[in-house]
Coordinates of C-alpha atoms and ligand atoms in Angstrom, one line a residue:
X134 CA 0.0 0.0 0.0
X135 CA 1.1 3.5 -1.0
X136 CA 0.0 6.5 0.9
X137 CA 0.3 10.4 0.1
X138 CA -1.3 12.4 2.8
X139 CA -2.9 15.8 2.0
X140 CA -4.8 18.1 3.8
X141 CA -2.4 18.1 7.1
X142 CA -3.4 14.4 7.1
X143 CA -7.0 14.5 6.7
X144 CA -7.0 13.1 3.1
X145 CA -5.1 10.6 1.3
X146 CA -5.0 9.0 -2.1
X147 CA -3.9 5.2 -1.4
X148 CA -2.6 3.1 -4.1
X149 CA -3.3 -0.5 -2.9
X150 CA -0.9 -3.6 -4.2
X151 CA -1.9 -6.4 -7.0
X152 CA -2.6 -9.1 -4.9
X153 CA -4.0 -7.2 -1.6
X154 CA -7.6 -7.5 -0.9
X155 CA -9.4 -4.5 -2.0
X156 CA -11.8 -4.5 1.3
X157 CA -8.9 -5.0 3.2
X158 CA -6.6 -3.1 2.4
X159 CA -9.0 0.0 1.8
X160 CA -10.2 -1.0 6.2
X161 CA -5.8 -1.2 6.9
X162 CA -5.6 2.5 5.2
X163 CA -8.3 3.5 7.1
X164 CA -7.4 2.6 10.2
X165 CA -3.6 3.5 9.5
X166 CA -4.6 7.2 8.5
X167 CA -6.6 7.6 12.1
X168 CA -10.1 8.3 10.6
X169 CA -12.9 7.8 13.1
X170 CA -15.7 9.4 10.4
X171 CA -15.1 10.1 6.6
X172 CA -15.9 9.4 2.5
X173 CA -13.8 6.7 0.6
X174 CA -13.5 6.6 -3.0
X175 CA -12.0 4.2 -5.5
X176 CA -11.9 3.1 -8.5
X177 CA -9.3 0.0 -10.5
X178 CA -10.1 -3.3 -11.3
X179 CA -9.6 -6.8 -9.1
X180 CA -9.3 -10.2 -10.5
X181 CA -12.0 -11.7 -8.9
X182 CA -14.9 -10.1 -6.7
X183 CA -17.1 -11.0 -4.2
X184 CA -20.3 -8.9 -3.4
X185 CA -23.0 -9.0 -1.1
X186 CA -26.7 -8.3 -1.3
X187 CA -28.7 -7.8 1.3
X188 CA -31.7 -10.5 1.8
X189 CA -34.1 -7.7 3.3
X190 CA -36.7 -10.6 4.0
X191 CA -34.2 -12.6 5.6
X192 CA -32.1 -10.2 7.2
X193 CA -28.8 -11.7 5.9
X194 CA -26.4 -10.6 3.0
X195 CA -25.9 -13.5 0.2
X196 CA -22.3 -13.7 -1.5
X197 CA -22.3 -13.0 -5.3
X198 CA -19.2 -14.3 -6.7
X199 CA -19.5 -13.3 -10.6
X200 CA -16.8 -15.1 -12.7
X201 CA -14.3 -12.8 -14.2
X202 CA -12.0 -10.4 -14.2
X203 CA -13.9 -6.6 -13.2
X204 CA -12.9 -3.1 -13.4
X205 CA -13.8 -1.2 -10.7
X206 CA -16.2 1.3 -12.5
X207 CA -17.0 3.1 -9.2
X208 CA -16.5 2.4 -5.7
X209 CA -18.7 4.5 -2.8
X210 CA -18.4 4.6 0.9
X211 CA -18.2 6.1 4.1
X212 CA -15.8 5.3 7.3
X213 CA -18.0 5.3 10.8
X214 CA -17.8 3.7 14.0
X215 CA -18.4 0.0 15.1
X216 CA -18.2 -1.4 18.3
X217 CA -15.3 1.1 19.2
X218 CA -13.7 0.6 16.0
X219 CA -13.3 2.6 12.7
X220 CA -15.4 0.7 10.4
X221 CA -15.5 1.3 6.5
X222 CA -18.6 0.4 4.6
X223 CA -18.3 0.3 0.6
X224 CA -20.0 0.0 -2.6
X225 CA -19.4 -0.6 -5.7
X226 CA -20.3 -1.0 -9.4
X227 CA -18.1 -3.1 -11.7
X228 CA -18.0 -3.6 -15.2
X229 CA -16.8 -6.6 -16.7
X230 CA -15.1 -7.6 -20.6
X231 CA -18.7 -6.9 -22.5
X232 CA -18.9 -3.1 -20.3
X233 CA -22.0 -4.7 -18.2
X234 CA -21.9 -4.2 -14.3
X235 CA -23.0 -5.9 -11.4
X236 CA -22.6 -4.0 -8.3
X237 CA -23.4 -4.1 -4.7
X238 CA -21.8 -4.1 -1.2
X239 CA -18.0 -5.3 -1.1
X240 CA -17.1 -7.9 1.2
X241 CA -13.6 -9.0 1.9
X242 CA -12.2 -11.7 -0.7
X243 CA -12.0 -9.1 -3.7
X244 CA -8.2 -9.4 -4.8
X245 CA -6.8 -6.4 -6.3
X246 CA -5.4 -6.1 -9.3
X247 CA -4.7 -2.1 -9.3
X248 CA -6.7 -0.1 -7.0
X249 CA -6.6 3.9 -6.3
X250 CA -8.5 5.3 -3.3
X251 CA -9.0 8.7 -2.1
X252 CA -10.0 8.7 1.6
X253 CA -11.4 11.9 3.4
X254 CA -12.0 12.7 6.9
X255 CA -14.6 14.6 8.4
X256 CA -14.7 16.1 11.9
X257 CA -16.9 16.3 14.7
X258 CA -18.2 13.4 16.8
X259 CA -18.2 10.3 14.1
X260 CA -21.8 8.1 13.6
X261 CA -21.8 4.9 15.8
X262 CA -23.4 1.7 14.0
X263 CA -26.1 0.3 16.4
X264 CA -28.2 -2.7 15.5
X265 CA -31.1 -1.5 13.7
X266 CA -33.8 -4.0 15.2
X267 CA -36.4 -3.1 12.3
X268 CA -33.7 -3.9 9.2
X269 CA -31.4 -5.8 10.8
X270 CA -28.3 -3.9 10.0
X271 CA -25.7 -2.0 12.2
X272 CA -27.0 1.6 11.3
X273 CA -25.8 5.0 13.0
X274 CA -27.6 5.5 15.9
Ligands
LIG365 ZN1 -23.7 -2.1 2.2

């Protein structure tokens, strides 16, 4: 992993290794750079790529493992906190050899093949996830 720090260290563009795992790594930069609340960005391509999708009747993520290689079209999230711990939640849209996506919510097992983040942090007392008895989810209480 590669990090420039702007902004007296309240951004950072991260270039992440081939071979790291993008969820990973991006979660390791997060935690490395301090941020307790902030946006994270980024875009690349990975060789394979697992997503999730949330089951809202069952209140459980399935694991969508599309075959292929996948560029990393666009990749959204936001950095909060989770059981006393920066936690990084992230989304993304892929595009594959025929320029059709699949997207959805990145789970770790995604291995990068080149990967460029740009990491923000914002001030001010950061959201805490809480379970969410209604969805299901860890939402900021
Ligand atoms: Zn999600």
């Amino acid at each position: 992993m590669r990090t420039y720090r702007s902004d007296g260290g309240d951004a950072a563009m991260v270039r992440l290794e081939t071979g790291e795992d993008l969820y990973d790594g991006l979660a390791q930069a997060v935690t490395d750079l301090g941020f307790r609340a902030g946006t994270v960005q980024v875009i690349g391509a990975v060789s394979n790529l697992v997503l999730g999708y949330y089951e809202q009747s069952a209140k459980e993520y399935r694991t969508l493992e599309p075959e292929g290689h996948w560029e990393i079209a666009a990749g959204l999230g936001n950095v909060s906190m989770k059981d006393g711990e920066p936690f990084l939640h992230l989304h993304v849209v892929a595009t594959g050899e025929d320029g059709s996506a699949v997207g959805g919510h990145l789970k770790p097992g995604s291995t990068v093949f080149a990967a460029e983040a740009y990491l923000r942090a914002l001030g001010g007392d950061p959201p805490v996830r809480e379970p969410d008895g209604e969805t299901g989810l860890d939402l900021w209480g």
